[in-house]
CSV table of C-alpha atoms in Angstrom, one decimal:
chain,number,residue,atom,x,y,z
Q,457,MET,CA,0.0,0.0,0.0
Q,458,PRO,CA,1.2,3.6,-0.6
Q,459,GLY,CA,3.0,5.0,2.3
Q,460,ARG,CA,3.6,1.7,3.9
Q,461,PRO,CA,7.1,1.7,5.6
Q,462,ARG,CA,9.6,-0.8,4.2
Q,463,THR,CA,10.9,-3.3,6.7
Q,464,ALA,CA,14.6,-3.9,7.1
Q,465,SER,CA,14.2,-7.3,5.4
Q,466,SER,CA,12.5,-5.8,2.4
Q,467,ARG,CA,15.1,-3.1,1.8
Q,468,PRO,CA,17.7,-4.1,-0.9
Q,469,ARG,CA,21.1,-5.0,0.7
Q,470,PRO,CA,24.4,-3.6,-0.7
Q,471,PHE,CA,25.1,-6.7,-2.7
Q,472,GLU,CA,21.6,-6.8,-4.1
Q,473,ILE,CA,22.0,-3.2,-5.2
Q,474,GLY,CA,25.2,-4.2,-6.9
Q,475,ALA,CA,23.7,-7.2,-8.5
Q,476,ARG,CA,20.9,-5.1,-9.9
Q,477,SER,CA,23.4,-2.7,-11.3
Q,478,VAL,CA,25.3,-5.5,-13.0
Q,479,LEU,CA,22.1,-6.8,-14.5
Q,480,VAL,CA,21.2,-3.4,-15.8
Q,481,ALA,CA,24.7,-2.8,-17.2
Q,482,VAL,CA,24.8,-6.2,-18.9
Q,483,ALA,CA,21.4,-5.4,-20.5
Q,484,ALA,CA,22.2,-1.7,-21.4
Q,485,LEU,CA,25.5,-2.4,-23.2
Q,486,PRO,CA,24.1,-4.7,-25.9
Q,487,LEU,CA,20.9,-2.6,-26.3
Q,488,VAL,CA,23.0,0.5,-27.0
Q,489,SER,CA,25.3,-1.4,-29.2
Q,490,LEU,CA,22.4,-2.8,-31.2
Q,491,GLY,CA,20.9,0.6,-31.5
Q,492,LEU,CA,24.2,2.1,-32.8
Q,493,ALA,CA,24.6,-0.7,-35.4
Q,494,ILE,CA,21.1,-0.3,-36.7
Q,495,ALA,CA,21.3,3.5,-36.8
Q,496,GLY,CA,24.6,3.3,-38.7
Q,497,ARG,CA,23.4,1.1,-41.5
Q,498,ILE,CA,19.6,1.2,-41.9
Q,499,GLY,CA,19.9,3.9,-44.6
Q,500,PHE,CA,22.7,2.3,-46.6
Q,501,PRO,CA,21.5,2.4,-50.2
Q,502,TYR,CA,22.9,-1.0,-51.2
Q,503,PRO,CA,22.2,-4.5,-49.9
Q,504,LEU,CA,23.8,-5.4,-46.5
Q,505,GLU,CA,23.2,-9.1,-47.3
Q,506,TRP,CA,23.1,-10.6,-50.8
Q,507,MET,CA,19.3,-11.5,-50.7
Q,508,GLU,CA,18.1,-8.1,-49.5
Q,509,GLY,CA,17.4,-6.9,-53.0
Q,510,VAL,CA,15.3,-9.8,-54.1
Q,511,VAL,CA,13.3,-9.8,-50.8
Q,512,LEU,CA,12.6,-6.1,-51.4
Q,513,GLU,CA,11.4,-7.1,-54.9
Q,514,HIS,CA,9.0,-9.6,-53.4
Q,515,ALA,CA,7.5,-6.9,-51.2
Q,516,ALA,CA,7.3,-4.4,-54.0
Q,517,ARG,CA,5.5,-7.0,-56.2
Q,518,LEU,CA,3.0,-7.5,-53.5
Q,519,LEU,CA,2.4,-3.8,-53.1
Q,520,ALA,CA,2.0,-3.5,-56.9
Q,521,GLY,CA,-0.5,-6.3,-57.0
Q,522,GLU,CA,1.8,-8.6,-58.9
Q,523,PRO,CA,1.8,-12.4,-58.1
Q,524,LEU,CA,4.4,-13.7,-55.7
Q,525,TYR,CA,4.2,-17.3,-56.8
Q,526,GLY,CA,4.0,-18.5,-60.4
Q,527,PRO,CA,5.9,-20.1,-63.2
Q,528,PRO,CA,9.6,-19.2,-63.3
Q,529,SER,CA,10.7,-16.6,-65.8
Q,530,GLY,CA,13.9,-14.9,-66.6
Q,531,SER,CA,12.9,-11.7,-64.8
Q,532,PHE,CA,11.6,-13.4,-61.6
Q,533,VAL,CA,11.8,-16.7,-59.7
Q,534,PRO,CA,10.2,-16.7,-56.3
Q,535,LEU,CA,12.1,-17.4,-53.1
Q,536,VAL,CA,11.0,-20.4,-51.1
Q,537,TYR,CA,9.4,-18.4,-48.3
Q,538,ALA,CA,5.7,-18.0,-47.3
Q,539,PRO,CA,4.4,-14.4,-47.9
Q,540,MET,CA,3.5,-13.0,-44.5
Q,541,SER,CA,6.8,-11.0,-44.0
Q,542,TYR,CA,6.5,-9.6,-47.5
Q,543,GLY,CA,3.1,-8.3,-46.5
Q,544,VAL,CA,4.4,-6.5,-43.5
Q,545,MET,CA,7.2,-5.0,-45.6
Q,546,ALA,CA,4.7,-3.9,-48.2
Q,547,VAL,CA,2.9,-1.8,-45.6
Q,548,PHE,CA,6.1,0.0,-44.8
Q,549,LEU,CA,6.9,0.5,-48.5
Q,550,PHE,CA,3.4,2.0,-48.9
Q,551,VAL,CA,4.1,4.5,-46.2
Q,552,GLY,CA,7.7,5.5,-47.1
Q,553,GLY,CA,8.3,4.3,-50.7
Q,554,THR,CA,10.1,1.4,-52.2
Q,555,SER,CA,13.6,1.3,-50.7
Q,556,LEU,CA,15.8,-0.9,-48.7
Q,557,ALA,CA,15.7,1.6,-45.8
Q,558,TRP,CA,11.9,1.3,-45.4
Q,559,ALA,CA,12.0,-2.5,-45.9
Q,560,ARG,CA,14.6,-2.7,-43.1
Q,561,ALA,CA,12.4,-0.5,-41.0
Q,562,SER,CA,9.8,-3.3,-40.9
Q,563,SER,CA,12.5,-5.6,-39.4
Q,564,VAL,CA,13.6,-3.0,-36.9
Q,565,ALA,CA,10.1,-2.5,-35.7
Q,566,ALA,CA,9.6,-6.3,-35.5
Q,567,THR,CA,12.9,-6.6,-33.5
Q,568,ALA,CA,11.9,-3.8,-31.1
Q,569,PHE,CA,8.6,-5.6,-30.4
Q,570,THR,CA,10.5,-8.9,-30.0
Q,571,ILE,CA,12.8,-7.3,-27.4
Q,572,PHE,CA,9.7,-6.2,-25.5
Q,573,ALA,CA,8.1,-9.6,-25.7
Q,574,VAL,CA,11.2,-11.4,-24.6
Q,575,GLY,CA,11.3,-9.2,-21.5
Q,576,ALA,CA,7.6,-10.0,-20.8
Q,577,LEU,CA,8.2,-13.7,-21.2
Q,578,ALA,CA,11.1,-13.7,-18.7
Q,579,ALA,CA,9.3,-11.6,-16.1
Q,580,ARG,CA,6.2,-13.8,-16.2
Q,581,GLY,CA,7.3,-16.4,-13.6
Q,582,ALA,CA,9.6,-14.1,-11.6
Q,583,ARG,CA,9.0,-12.8,-8.1
Q,584,ALA,CA,7.2,-9.4,-8.1
Q,585,GLU,CA,10.3,-7.6,-6.8
Q,586,HIS,CA,12.5,-9.3,-9.4
Q,587,ARG,CA,10.4,-8.8,-12.5
Q,588,PRO,CA,11.8,-5.4,-13.7
Q,589,TRP,CA,15.4,-6.7,-13.5
Q,590,THR,CA,14.5,-10.0,-15.1
Q,591,ALA,CA,12.8,-8.3,-18.0
Q,592,ILE,CA,15.7,-5.9,-18.5
Q,593,LEU,CA,18.2,-8.7,-18.5
Q,594,ALA,CA,16.2,-10.8,-21.0
Q,595,ALA,CA,15.9,-7.8,-23.3
Q,596,GLY,CA,19.6,-7.2,-23.1
Q,597,LEU,CA,20.5,-10.8,-23.7
Q,598,TYR,CA,18.4,-10.9,-26.9
Q,599,ALA,CA,20.0,-7.7,-28.1
Q,600,ALA,CA,23.4,-9.3,-27.5
Q,601,GLY,CA,22.5,-12.1,-29.9
Q,602,PHE,CA,22.7,-9.7,-32.9
Q,603,ALA,CA,26.0,-11.2,-34.2
Q,604,TYR,CA,25.1,-14.7,-33.0
Q,605,GLY,CA,22.0,-14.7,-35.3
Q,606,GLY,CA,23.9,-13.4,-38.3
Q,607,THR,CA,22.9,-9.7,-37.8
Q,608,PHE,CA,19.5,-10.4,-39.2
Q,609,TYR,CA,17.6,-8.2,-36.7
Q,610,ASP,CA,17.4,-5.2,-39.1
Q,611,LEU,CA,17.8,-6.7,-42.6
Q,612,CYS,CA,15.4,-6.7,-45.4
Q,613,ARG,CA,14.7,-10.4,-44.8
Q,614,VAL,CA,11.8,-12.4,-43.6
Q,615,ASP,CA,13.3,-13.5,-40.2
Q,616,ALA,CA,12.6,-10.5,-37.9
Q,617,VAL,CA,8.9,-10.5,-38.6
Q,618,ALA,CA,8.6,-14.3,-38.2
Q,619,ILE,CA,10.5,-14.1,-34.9
Q,620,ALA,CA,8.3,-11.2,-33.6
Q,621,LEU,CA,5.1,-13.2,-34.4
Q,622,LEU,CA,6.5,-16.2,-32.7
Q,623,ALA,CA,7.5,-14.3,-29.6
Q,624,ALA,CA,4.0,-12.7,-29.5
Q,625,ALA,CA,2.3,-16.0,-29.8
Q,626,VAL,CA,4.2,-17.6,-26.9
Q,627,THR,CA,3.5,-14.4,-24.8
Q,628,LEU,CA,-0.2,-14.9,-25.3
Q,629,VAL,CA,-0.5,-18.6,-24.9
Q,630,ARG,CA,-0.5,-19.5,-21.2
Q,631,PRO,CA,-2.6,-21.8,-19.1
Q,632,ASP,CA,-4.3,-19.0,-17.1
Q,633,ALA,CA,-5.0,-16.8,-20.2
Q,634,THR,CA,-8.5,-16.1,-21.3
Q,635,ARG,CA,-9.9,-18.1,-24.2
Q,636,SER,CA,-9.6,-15.1,-26.5
Q,637,ARG,CA,-6.0,-14.5,-25.7
Q,638,SER,CA,-5.0,-18.1,-26.2
Q,639,ILE,CA,-6.8,-18.3,-29.5
Q,640,ALA,CA,-5.0,-15.1,-30.6
Q,641,GLY,CA,-1.8,-16.7,-29.6
Q,642,PHE,CA,-2.3,-19.7,-31.8
Q,643,LEU,CA,-3.5,-17.5,-34.6
Q,644,LEU,CA,-0.1,-15.7,-34.3
Q,645,PHE,CA,1.6,-19.1,-34.5
Q,646,ALA,CA,-0.1,-19.7,-37.8
Q,647,LEU,CA,1.0,-16.3,-39.1
Q,648,ALA,CA,4.5,-16.9,-37.9
Q,649,VAL,CA,4.6,-20.2,-39.9
Q,650,LEU,CA,3.3,-18.2,-42.9
Q,651,ALA,CA,6.2,-15.8,-42.5
Q,652,LYS,CA,8.9,-18.5,-42.4
Q,653,GLN,CA,8.1,-22.2,-42.5
Q,654,GLN,CA,11.2,-23.0,-40.4
Q,655,VAL,CA,9.4,-22.0,-37.2
Q,656,LEU,CA,6.8,-24.8,-37.5
Q,657,PRO,CA,8.4,-27.0,-34.8
Q,658,VAL,CA,7.7,-24.3,-32.2
Q,659,MET,CA,4.0,-24.4,-33.0
Q,660,VAL,CA,4.1,-28.2,-32.8
Q,661,ALA,CA,5.8,-28.0,-29.4
Q,662,ALA,CA,3.2,-25.5,-28.1
Q,663,THR,CA,0.4,-27.7,-29.4
Q,664,ALA,CA,1.9,-30.7,-27.7
Q,665,LEU,CA,1.7,-28.8,-24.4
Q,666,ALA,CA,-1.8,-27.5,-25.1
Q,667,LEU,CA,-3.1,-31.0,-25.6
Q,668,ARG,CA,-2.2,-31.7,-22.0
Q,669,GLN,CA,-4.2,-28.7,-20.8
Q,670,ARG,CA,-7.9,-28.7,-21.4
Q,671,ARG,CA,-8.2,-24.9,-21.5
Q,672,LEU,CA,-5.8,-24.6,-24.5
Q,673,ARG,CA,-7.0,-27.5,-26.7
Q,674,LEU,CA,-9.6,-25.6,-28.6
Q,675,SER,CA,-7.3,-22.7,-29.1
Q,676,ALA,CA,-4.6,-25.0,-30.6
Q,677,LEU,CA,-7.2,-26.5,-32.9
Q,678,ILE,CA,-8.4,-23.1,-34.1
Q,679,GLY,CA,-4.8,-22.1,-34.8
Q,680,TRP,CA,-4.1,-25.2,-36.9
Q,681,ALA,CA,-7.4,-24.7,-38.8
Q,682,ALA,CA,-6.5,-21.1,-39.5
Q,683,LEU,CA,-3.1,-22.2,-40.8
Q,684,ALA,CA,-4.6,-24.8,-43.1
Q,685,LEU,CA,-7.3,-22.3,-44.4
Q,686,LEU,CA,-4.8,-19.5,-45.0
Q,687,ALA,CA,-2.4,-21.8,-46.8
Q,688,ALA,CA,-5.2,-23.2,-48.9
Q,689,ALA,CA,-6.3,-19.7,-49.8
Q,690,ILE,CA,-2.8,-18.7,-50.8
Q,691,GLN,CA,-2.5,-21.9,-52.8
Q,692,VAL,CA,-5.7,-21.1,-54.7
Q,693,ALA,CA,-4.7,-17.5,-55.3
Q,694,SER,CA,-1.4,-18.6,-56.7
Q,695,ASN,CA,-3.0,-21.1,-59.1
Q,696,GLY,CA,-1.3,-23.9,-57.2
Q,697,TRP,CA,2.3,-22.5,-57.2
Q,698,PHE,CA,2.5,-21.6,-53.5
Q,699,TRP,CA,2.9,-25.2,-52.3
Q,700,THR,CA,5.6,-25.8,-55.0
Q,701,TYR,CA,7.8,-23.0,-53.7
Q,702,ALA,CA,7.0,-23.1,-50.0
Q,703,VAL,CA,6.9,-26.9,-49.5
Q,704,THR,CA,8.0,-29.1,-52.4
Q,705,ILE,CA,11.2,-27.3,-53.3
Q,706,PRO,CA,12.5,-26.9,-49.7
Q,707,GLY,CA,11.5,-30.5,-49.1
Q,708,GLY,CA,13.7,-31.6,-52.0
Q,709,HIS,CA,16.9,-30.0,-50.5
Q,710,GLU,CA,19.5,-32.1,-48.8
Q,711,LEU,CA,19.5,-32.6,-45.0
Q,712,HIS,CA,22.9,-33.3,-43.4
Q,713,PRO,CA,22.4,-35.2,-40.1
Q,714,SER,CA,26.0,-34.8,-39.1
Q,715,VAL,CA,25.6,-31.0,-39.2
Q,716,ALA,CA,22.6,-31.3,-36.9
Q,717,ALA,CA,24.7,-33.1,-34.3
Q,718,LEU,CA,27.6,-30.6,-34.6
Q,719,SER,CA,25.1,-27.7,-34.3
Q,720,LEU,CA,24.1,-28.7,-30.8
Q,721,VAL,CA,27.8,-28.3,-29.8
Q,722,LEU,CA,29.1,-25.5,-32.1
Q,723,ASP,CA,25.9,-23.4,-32.2
Q,724,PHE,CA,24.7,-23.8,-28.6
Q,725,ALA,CA,27.1,-25.4,-26.1
Q,726,VAL,CA,30.2,-23.5,-27.2
Q,727,PRO,CA,28.9,-19.9,-27.7
Q,728,LEU,CA,26.0,-20.0,-25.2
Q,729,PRO,CA,27.2,-22.1,-22.2
Q,730,LEU,CA,25.5,-20.0,-19.5
Q,731,LEU,CA,22.2,-19.7,-21.5
Q,732,VAL,CA,22.2,-23.4,-22.2
Q,733,VAL,CA,22.9,-24.4,-18.6
Q,734,ALA,CA,20.4,-21.9,-17.1
Q,735,SER,CA,17.6,-22.9,-19.6
Q,736,GLY,CA,18.4,-26.6,-19.1
Q,737,ILE,CA,17.9,-26.3,-15.3
Q,738,ALA,CA,14.7,-24.3,-15.9
Q,739,LEU,CA,13.4,-27.1,-18.1
Q,740,VAL,CA,14.2,-29.8,-15.6
Q,741,GLN,CA,12.6,-27.9,-12.7
Q,742,ALA,CA,9.5,-27.3,-14.8
Q,743,ARG,CA,9.1,-30.9,-16.1
Q,744,ARG,CA,5.9,-31.6,-14.1
Q,745,SER,CA,4.2,-28.3,-14.9
Q,746,PRO,CA,5.9,-26.8,-18.0
Q,747,GLU,CA,5.0,-23.4,-19.4
Q,748,PRO,CA,4.6,-22.5,-23.1
Q,749,LEU,CA,8.0,-20.8,-22.9
Q,750,HIS,CA,9.6,-24.1,-22.0
Q,751,ALA,CA,7.9,-25.9,-24.9
Q,752,ALA,CA,9.0,-23.1,-27.1
Q,753,VAL,CA,12.7,-23.5,-26.1
Q,754,ILE,CA,12.5,-27.2,-27.1
Q,755,GLY,CA,10.7,-26.4,-30.4
Q,756,GLY,CA,13.0,-23.5,-31.1
Q,757,VAL,CA,16.1,-25.7,-30.7
Q,758,VAL,CA,14.7,-28.4,-32.9
Q,759,ALA,CA,13.8,-25.8,-35.6
Q,760,ALA,CA,17.3,-24.3,-35.3
Q,761,VAL,CA,19.1,-27.6,-35.6
Q,762,LEU,CA,17.0,-28.7,-38.5
Q,763,GLY,CA,17.6,-25.3,-40.2
Q,764,ARG,CA,21.4,-25.7,-39.8
Q,765,ALA,CA,21.2,-29.3,-41.2
Q,766,HIS,CA,19.2,-28.0,-44.2
Q,767,GLN,CA,21.0,-27.1,-47.3
Q,768,GLY,CA,22.3,-23.5,-47.0
Q,769,GLY,CA,21.3,-23.1,-43.3
Q,770,PHE,CA,22.9,-19.9,-42.1
Q,771,GLU,CA,23.2,-18.4,-38.6
Q,772,ASN,CA,19.8,-16.7,-38.9
Q,773,VAL,CA,18.0,-20.0,-38.4
Q,774,LEU,CA,19.4,-20.0,-34.8
Q,775,LEU,CA,17.1,-17.1,-33.9
Q,776,THR,CA,14.1,-19.5,-33.5
Q,777,ALA,CA,16.0,-21.0,-30.5
Q,778,PHE,CA,17.7,-17.9,-29.2
Q,779,VAL,CA,14.5,-15.8,-28.9
Q,780,PHE,CA,13.3,-18.3,-26.2
Q,781,LEU,CA,16.7,-19.3,-24.7
Q,782,ALA,CA,17.2,-15.6,-23.8
Q,783,PRO,CA,14.1,-15.1,-21.6
Q,784,CYS,CA,14.2,-18.7,-20.2
Q,785,ALA,CA,17.9,-18.3,-19.1
Q,786,ALA,CA,17.4,-14.7,-17.9
Q,787,ALA,CA,14.6,-15.8,-15.5
Q,788,THR,CA,16.9,-18.4,-14.0
Q,789,ILE,CA,20.0,-16.1,-13.9
Q,790,ALA,CA,18.2,-13.2,-12.3
Q,791,ARG,CA,16.7,-15.5,-9.7
Q,792,TRP,CA,20.1,-16.8,-8.8
Q,793,ALA,CA,21.7,-13.3,-8.8
Q,794,LEU,CA,19.0,-11.8,-6.6
Q,795,ASP,CA,18.1,-14.7,-4.3
Q,796,ARG,CA,19.0,-13.9,-0.8
Q,797,ASP,CA,19.0,-17.5,0.2
Q,798,LEU,CA,22.2,-18.1,-1.8
Q,799,THR,CA,25.5,-17.1,-0.5
Q,800,VAL,CA,27.2,-13.9,-1.7
Q,801,ALA,CA,30.0,-16.0,-3.3
Q,802,ARG,CA,27.6,-18.0,-5.4
Q,803,ARG,CA,25.7,-15.0,-6.5
Q,804,ALA,CA,28.9,-13.3,-7.4
Q,805,LEU,CA,29.9,-16.4,-9.4
Q,806,VAL,CA,26.6,-16.2,-11.4
Q,807,LEU,CA,27.2,-12.5,-12.2
Q,808,ALA,CA,30.8,-13.2,-13.3
Q,809,ALA,CA,29.5,-16.0,-15.6
Q,810,LEU,CA,26.9,-13.6,-17.0
Q,811,VAL,CA,29.6,-11.0,-17.8
Q,812,ILE,CA,31.7,-13.6,-19.5
Q,813,GLN,CA,28.7,-14.8,-21.5
Q,814,LEU,CA,28.1,-11.2,-22.6
Q,815,LEU,CA,31.7,-10.8,-23.7
Q,816,VAL,CA,31.4,-14.0,-25.8
Q,817,LEU,CA,28.3,-12.7,-27.5
Q,818,ILE,CA,28.7,-9.0,-28.1
Q,819,THR,CA,30.7,-7.4,-30.9
Q,820,PRO,CA,31.4,-3.7,-31.3
Q,821,PRO,CA,28.7,-2.1,-33.6
Q,822,ARG,CA,31.4,-0.7,-35.9
Q,823,ALA,CA,32.0,-4.2,-37.3
Q,824,PHE,CA,28.5,-4.2,-38.8
Q,825,VAL,CA,28.3,-0.7,-40.2
Q,826,PRO,CA,29.3,-0.2,-43.8
Q,827,THR,CA,32.3,2.1,-44.4
Q,828,ARG,CA,33.1,4.6,-47.1
Q,829,ALA,CA,35.2,2.0,-48.7
Q,830,ASP,CA,32.2,-0.4,-48.8
Q,831,LEU,CA,30.1,2.3,-50.4
Q,832,ALA,CA,32.9,3.0,-53.0
Q,833,ALA,CA,33.1,-0.7,-53.8
Q,834,TRP,CA,29.4,-0.8,-54.6
Q,835,ARG,CA,29.7,2.2,-56.8
Q,836,ARG,CA,32.6,0.7,-58.6
Q,837,ALA,CA,30.6,-2.4,-59.3
Q,838,GLU,CA,27.7,-0.4,-60.5
Q,839,ARG,CA,29.9,1.7,-62.7
Q,840,ALA,CA,31.5,-1.3,-64.2
Q,841,LEU,CA,28.1,-2.8,-65.1
Q,842,ARG,CA,27.0,0.5,-66.6
Q,843,GLU,CA,30.2,0.9,-68.7
Q,844,CYS,CA,30.1,-2.6,-70.0
Q,845,ALA,CA,26.4,-2.2,-70.9
Q,846,ARG,CA,27.2,0.9,-73.0
Q,847,GLY,CA,23.9,2.5,-72.3
Q,848,GLY,CA,22.0,-0.8,-72.5
Q,849,ARG,CA,20.3,-2.7,-69.8
Q,850,ALA,CA,22.4,-4.5,-67.2
Q,851,VAL,CA,21.6,-7.1,-64.6
Q,852,ALA,CA,23.5,-8.7,-61.7
Q,853,LEU,CA,22.2,-12.1,-60.7
Q,854,ASP,CA,23.7,-12.0,-57.2
Q,855,HIS,CA,22.7,-8.4,-56.5
Q,856,ALA,CA,19.0,-7.8,-57.4
Q,857,GLY,CA,18.5,-4.2,-58.5
Q,858,LEU,CA,22.2,-3.4,-58.9
Q,859,GLY,CA,21.9,-3.1,-62.7
Q,860,GLY,CA,18.5,-1.4,-62.6
Q,861,THR,CA,16.8,-4.3,-64.5
Q,862,ARG,CA,14.8,-7.1,-63.0
Q,863,PHE,CA,16.3,-10.6,-63.3
Q,864,ALA,CA,16.0,-13.8,-61.5
Q,865,HIS,CA,18.2,-14.0,-58.4
Q,866,THR,CA,20.9,-16.6,-58.1
Q,867,MET,CA,19.5,-17.9,-54.8
Q,868,ALA,CA,16.0,-18.4,-56.2
Q,869,ILE,CA,17.4,-20.2,-59.2
Q,870,SER,CA,19.7,-22.4,-57.1
Q,871,ASP,CA,16.8,-23.4,-54.8
Q,872,VAL,CA,14.7,-24.6,-57.8
Q,873,LEU,CA,17.6,-26.4,-59.5
Q,874,THR,CA,18.5,-28.3,-56.3
Q,875,GLY,CA,15.1,-29.0,-54.9
Q,876,ALA,CA,12.4,-29.0,-57.6
Q,877,ARG,CA,11.3,-31.9,-59.7
Q,878,ARG,CA,12.9,-32.3,-63.1
Q,879,PRO,CA,10.3,-30.6,-65.3
Q,880,LEU,CA,10.4,-27.5,-63.2
Q,881,ARG,CA,14.2,-27.5,-63.1
Q,882,GLN,CA,14.3,-27.7,-66.9
Q,883,ARG,CA,11.7,-25.0,-67.2
Q,884,THR,CA,13.7,-22.7,-64.9
Q,885,GLU,CA,16.9,-23.3,-66.8
Q,886,GLN,CA,15.2,-22.6,-70.1
Q,887,ALA,CA,13.6,-19.4,-68.8
Q,888,VAL,CA,16.9,-18.0,-67.5
Q,889,VAL,CA,18.9,-18.9,-70.6
Q,890,ARG,CA,16.2,-17.4,-72.8
Q,891,ALA,CA,16.3,-14.2,-70.9
Q,892,LEU,CA,20.1,-13.9,-71.4
Q,893,ASP,CA,19.4,-12.1,-74.7
Q,894,PRO,CA,22.1,-9.7,-76.0
Q,895,GLU,CA,19.4,-7.9,-77.9
Q,896,VAL,CA,17.8,-6.9,-74.6
Q,897,LEU,CA,20.7,-7.0,-72.1
Q,898,GLY,CA,23.9,-5.0,-72.6
Q,899,ALA,CA,25.7,-6.5,-69.7
Q,900,VAL,CA,25.3,-9.4,-67.3
Q,901,GLY,CA,27.1,-9.7,-63.9
Q,902,VAL,CA,27.4,-13.1,-62.4
Q,903,GLY,CA,29.2,-14.6,-59.4
Q,904,ASP,CA,30.6,-18.1,-59.0
Q,905,ALA,CA,27.2,-19.8,-58.7
Q,906,THR,CA,26.1,-20.6,-62.3
Q,907,PHE,CA,24.9,-23.7,-64.1
Q,908,PRO,CA,26.2,-25.3,-67.4
Q,909,ALA,CA,23.5,-24.0,-69.7
Q,910,MET,CA,24.0,-20.5,-68.4
Q,911,ASP,CA,27.7,-20.7,-68.9
Q,912,ARG,CA,27.2,-21.8,-72.5
Q,913,ALA,CA,24.8,-19.0,-73.1
Q,914,LEU,CA,27.1,-16.4,-71.8
Q,915,LEU,CA,30.1,-17.8,-73.8
Q,916,SER,CA,28.1,-17.8,-77.0
Q,917,ARG,CA,26.2,-14.6,-76.7
Q,918,PHE,CA,28.4,-12.4,-74.6
Q,919,GLU,CA,32.1,-11.7,-74.1
Q,920,ALA,CA,34.1,-11.0,-71.0
Q,921,CYS,CA,34.2,-7.3,-70.2
Q,922,ALA,CA,35.4,-7.0,-66.6
Q,923,GLN,CA,36.0,-8.8,-63.3
Q,924,VAL,CA,35.7,-6.8,-60.1
Q,925,ALA,CA,35.7,-7.7,-56.5
Q,926,ALA,CA,32.1,-8.4,-55.4
Q,927,PRO,CA,30.7,-5.6,-53.2
Q,928,PRO,CA,31.3,-6.4,-49.5
Q,929,MET,CA,28.4,-8.0,-47.5
Q,930,GLN,CA,27.8,-7.1,-43.8
Q,931,ALA,CA,25.9,-10.3,-43.3
Q,932,GLY,CA,25.1,-13.6,-44.8
Q,933,HIS,CA,26.7,-15.3,-47.8
Q,934,ASP,CA,29.5,-13.7,-49.7
Q,935,PRO,CA,28.9,-14.3,-53.4
Q,936,GLY,CA,32.6,-13.8,-54.3
Q,937,ARG,CA,33.8,-12.0,-57.4
Q,938,LEU,CA,31.6,-10.3,-59.9
Q,939,ARG,CA,32.3,-11.3,-63.5
Q,940,ILE,CA,30.7,-9.0,-66.1
Q,941,TRP,CA,29.8,-10.1,-69.6
Q,942,ALA,CA,29.0,-7.6,-72.3
Q,943,ALA,CA,26.8,-8.3,-75.4
Q,944,ARG,CA,29.0,-9.3,-78.3
Q,945,GLY,CA,29.9,-6.3,-80.4
Q,946,LEU,CA,29.6,-3.8,-77.7
Q,947,LEU,CA,33.2,-4.0,-76.5
Q,948,ALA,CA,34.5,-2.8,-79.9
Q,949,ASP,CA,33.1,0.6,-78.9
Q,950,VAL,CA,34.7,0.6,-75.5
Q,951,VAL,CA,37.9,2.6,-75.6
Q,952,ASN,CA,38.9,1.7,-72.1
Q,953,PRO,CA,37.2,-1.5,-71.0
Q,954,VAL,CA,36.8,-2.0,-67.3
Q,955,ARG,CA,39.3,-4.5,-65.8
């Protein structure tokens, strides 16, 4: 009650004040670091990651009313993602215009929401007096995972929106929630899966828990029904192509079981020792009455390991686990650090381990912000394409938008050629080769990822014009060198060919 005097036992002791200060400092440093990194690169006019340009193109197509899924063509081959994240990006593009900065803004907003949700998840089971510190610690730990997750928090990619929807779903689904809240939670699970299919194991884990609790069974059923109905609607709207790109093609990619086993060690035990131990203890202690957060930890780890084992699995797939490991571990760590029943020595040891874990995770923001040299490298590549094209159209298959002309992206082509059935593979190859028309394109920039029919078309229709270092990437795959081919006959007019 207001005005009630605090007893001596309720007043924070000197060590407790120090512990709270450490928790706040541990949280504040990565939050500030993340903010500086995002502020330093959100407006960069070129891709920070090699698929940003093609993801932006998907959102722009949605905004323009063009289909996302359909037969492959030389100008566009869809990526193998569900459309929800593109829809969120399209809203931001509608407000601010079609640019990488506004597409990234959708991911920044999603990440900000995720940080808030992570704090709420961690504080849920904490003592009343510990909740603020637990929430702050969880938020800071998630921010510290920026580099761990491949720096995908602010990129023009589908991950940030999918993770935000996932975190919101787990926040709403709880045994004591009202029916409407739990239904909303499972509907958010459905939307998260439709943002990125990789998160499906988290929804499965939450459903397994819901089936044990009568209050949540109907909510889970409604969520799965909504997922099925929405997927069916997208399938019909795409004339049957959605399932091909979102399910059939990814299902045809290779899985490497040995990578899955290594992932548990190299992606979790080595870089996240404190988070793994703290979360593991929380799971063991809650085995008789688990919370949705505990189920989400298990589902998230399964999703992350499967993602790593999947062909091309990059660090961003680890976010499905990290977004739940952070609050689960934070709740345990804060309880240890602030528990007066533990000796000062043990609590100090916990705080020391927390600081060490932070030092392992966090990287100075300067490492993720493009420099003037990076900007100059992009402009050199753009200039080389333009000079080789001699006023004609130019494309760069690894860097959508760099040449100013639409063309199928290398990643989308590769996904089809490695995962689709033979007729679609052949159709895609033919469409791409047909689009390599020197009557239409003055220059073509390619990286190291090509296929034989493309190489033959380039050799017969174009001639080598320039080879430049590929523009540097701040995240994700590095496509390597950029080889530029000019339409035959154009180089005769080039006085000083770019080399």
